[in-house]
XYZ file of C-alpha atoms in Angstrom:
177
model
C 0.057 -0.152 -0.110
C 2.905 2.559 0.587
C 4.581 1.811 -2.816
C 1.922 3.291 -4.726
C 1.856 6.741 -2.572
C 5.596 7.155 -3.377
C 5.337 5.990 -7.051
C 3.030 8.765 -7.604
C 5.141 10.671 -5.927
C 8.088 10.132 -7.871
C 6.300 10.676 -10.923
C 4.923 14.156 -10.047
C 8.195 14.798 -9.240
C 9.577 13.644 -12.409
C 7.033 15.617 -14.394
C 8.057 19.105 -12.549
C 11.317 18.669 -13.694
C 10.310 18.013 -17.366
C 7.772 21.268 -17.394
C 10.729 23.411 -15.627
C 13.372 21.982 -18.300
C 10.952 23.191 -21.069
C 9.717 26.567 -20.081
C 13.632 26.961 -19.577
C 14.341 26.100 -23.135
C 12.289 28.538 -24.243
C 13.605 31.500 -21.962
C 17.169 30.439 -23.527
C 16.047 30.411 -26.705
C 13.979 33.519 -27.130
C 10.594 31.325 -26.807
C 7.701 32.850 -25.517
C 7.811 32.979 -22.010
C 10.569 36.117 -22.856
C 9.175 39.327 -22.970
C 11.354 42.066 -24.605
C 10.870 45.770 -24.607
C 12.190 48.084 -27.561
C 14.608 51.012 -26.978
C 13.242 54.070 -26.491
C 12.843 57.120 -29.093
C 13.013 60.963 -28.226
C 10.149 61.221 -31.238
C 7.543 59.459 -28.689
C 9.355 61.431 -25.416
C 8.210 64.311 -24.584
C 11.156 66.746 -23.642
C 11.013 69.609 -21.159
C 14.854 71.580 -21.123
C 15.580 73.783 -17.668
C 14.427 75.765 -16.017
C 18.125 75.387 -15.509
C 20.540 76.613 -13.071
C 21.978 79.004 -15.282
C 25.923 80.019 -14.369
C 25.903 83.674 -13.847
C 29.406 84.564 -15.030
C 32.421 83.023 -16.851
C 34.156 80.494 -14.725
C 30.590 79.417 -12.969
C 29.302 76.430 -13.108
C 25.239 75.557 -14.213
C 22.794 72.908 -14.823
C 20.558 72.305 -16.737
C 18.092 69.674 -15.811
C 16.182 67.670 -18.928
C 13.113 65.882 -18.312
C 11.946 63.402 -20.911
C 8.194 62.136 -20.407
C 6.864 58.703 -22.590
C 4.179 59.244 -24.624
C 4.549 56.273 -27.204
C 4.800 52.701 -25.941
C 6.813 51.045 -22.981
C 10.222 51.059 -23.602
C 13.774 50.977 -22.236
C 16.648 53.583 -22.091
C 19.724 51.936 -21.483
C 23.306 53.921 -21.418
C 24.041 57.930 -21.361
C 22.215 60.144 -23.440
C 23.541 61.878 -26.277
C 23.961 65.559 -25.961
C 25.331 67.945 -29.041
C 25.918 71.306 -28.429
C 25.733 73.437 -32.087
C 27.529 76.810 -32.475
C 27.503 78.659 -35.871
C 30.306 76.714 -37.246
C 30.389 73.890 -35.374
C 29.355 71.061 -33.310
C 30.393 69.191 -30.074
C 29.822 65.863 -28.231
C 29.136 66.615 -24.464
C 31.231 63.653 -22.644
C 29.366 61.443 -20.105
C 29.934 62.530 -16.150
C 32.948 60.137 -15.177
C 31.607 59.809 -12.189
C 28.234 58.295 -13.035
C 26.867 55.054 -13.947
C 24.269 54.282 -15.980
C 21.161 51.547 -15.392
C 18.364 49.691 -17.027
C 15.444 51.945 -17.228
C 12.097 50.596 -18.256
C 9.733 53.352 -18.805
C 5.787 52.911 -18.923
C 3.489 55.136 -20.940
C 3.387 58.725 -18.800
C 6.804 57.667 -16.789
C 9.329 60.465 -16.407
C 12.943 60.221 -16.854
C 15.716 63.387 -15.951
C 19.417 63.616 -16.302
C 21.513 67.341 -16.100
C 23.565 68.583 -18.616
C 26.895 70.819 -16.110
C 28.315 73.024 -18.151
C 31.369 76.087 -16.947
C 30.225 79.447 -18.581
C 33.004 80.694 -21.101
C 33.932 83.957 -21.903
C 31.620 86.297 -24.455
C 33.634 86.386 -27.494
C 36.306 84.438 -26.300
C 39.170 82.113 -27.528
C 38.238 79.396 -25.127
C 34.247 79.536 -25.458
C 31.986 78.007 -27.501
C 29.567 80.555 -27.961
C 26.456 77.441 -28.331
C 22.828 77.827 -30.078
C 21.083 74.862 -30.021
C 21.304 71.731 -28.211
C 20.533 68.206 -29.095
C 19.433 65.244 -27.231
C 19.278 61.718 -28.743
C 19.027 58.400 -26.626
C 20.698 55.487 -26.585
C 19.456 53.222 -29.389
C 17.466 55.923 -30.759
C 17.511 57.331 -34.773
C 16.438 60.954 -34.003
C 16.967 64.102 -32.395
C 15.630 66.781 -30.299
C 16.582 70.378 -31.029
C 15.933 72.581 -28.371
C 17.283 76.110 -28.375
C 20.222 77.268 -26.115
C 20.053 80.002 -23.886
C 22.670 79.414 -21.227
C 25.778 81.744 -22.746
C 28.686 80.414 -24.111
C 30.511 77.624 -22.755
C 33.699 76.872 -21.872
C 36.844 74.780 -23.738
C 39.185 72.377 -22.449
C 42.763 72.711 -23.798
C 41.429 75.454 -25.982
C 39.890 73.182 -27.995
C 36.417 74.571 -29.661
C 35.272 70.755 -29.677
C 36.453 69.968 -26.473
C 34.046 72.049 -23.683
C 34.159 72.123 -20.070
C 30.982 70.213 -19.705
C 29.249 66.873 -18.821
C 25.695 64.947 -18.883
C 24.571 62.554 -15.620
C 23.287 58.816 -16.406
C 19.405 58.995 -16.757
C 17.409 58.597 -13.436
C 13.677 57.565 -12.926
C 11.427 60.882 -11.689
C 8.045 60.440 -9.651
C 6.893 57.434 -7.782
């Protein structure tokens, strides 16, 4: 009489192990149990630049928060924002903040993230300054940019190179709840 319950228990355990192996294979092969979210696109985002803590004079540091609101379907941000500063005759890319670490964020519709551009104000008309006119914001894995007017004064350059600005961009940070 005891052999029957033991046999049933062993059979049930074997079936459970087989079922676990099957679902594991689906996950590894990209089967139906694996969910994927596409990279966020800037065209699906509401972009708000500022209000800023503008650097008041040459040599001062300013901070410009940028808020992105997902107006599209669920998407993922992984990495850093791509920021370009554009003057009349050239464009330069703002480097990532060396101390910042990116994280993978999944954004539902209407979710919000922020990042900050930190810059040192340059001297108006100075050789070590870039007279920025516009700001381009791009997303990792995205194919388009968002253009915004730059009204925060010239940006100081490093080592006398117009393409090497004294600025950085932080990683994305989840905003709100």
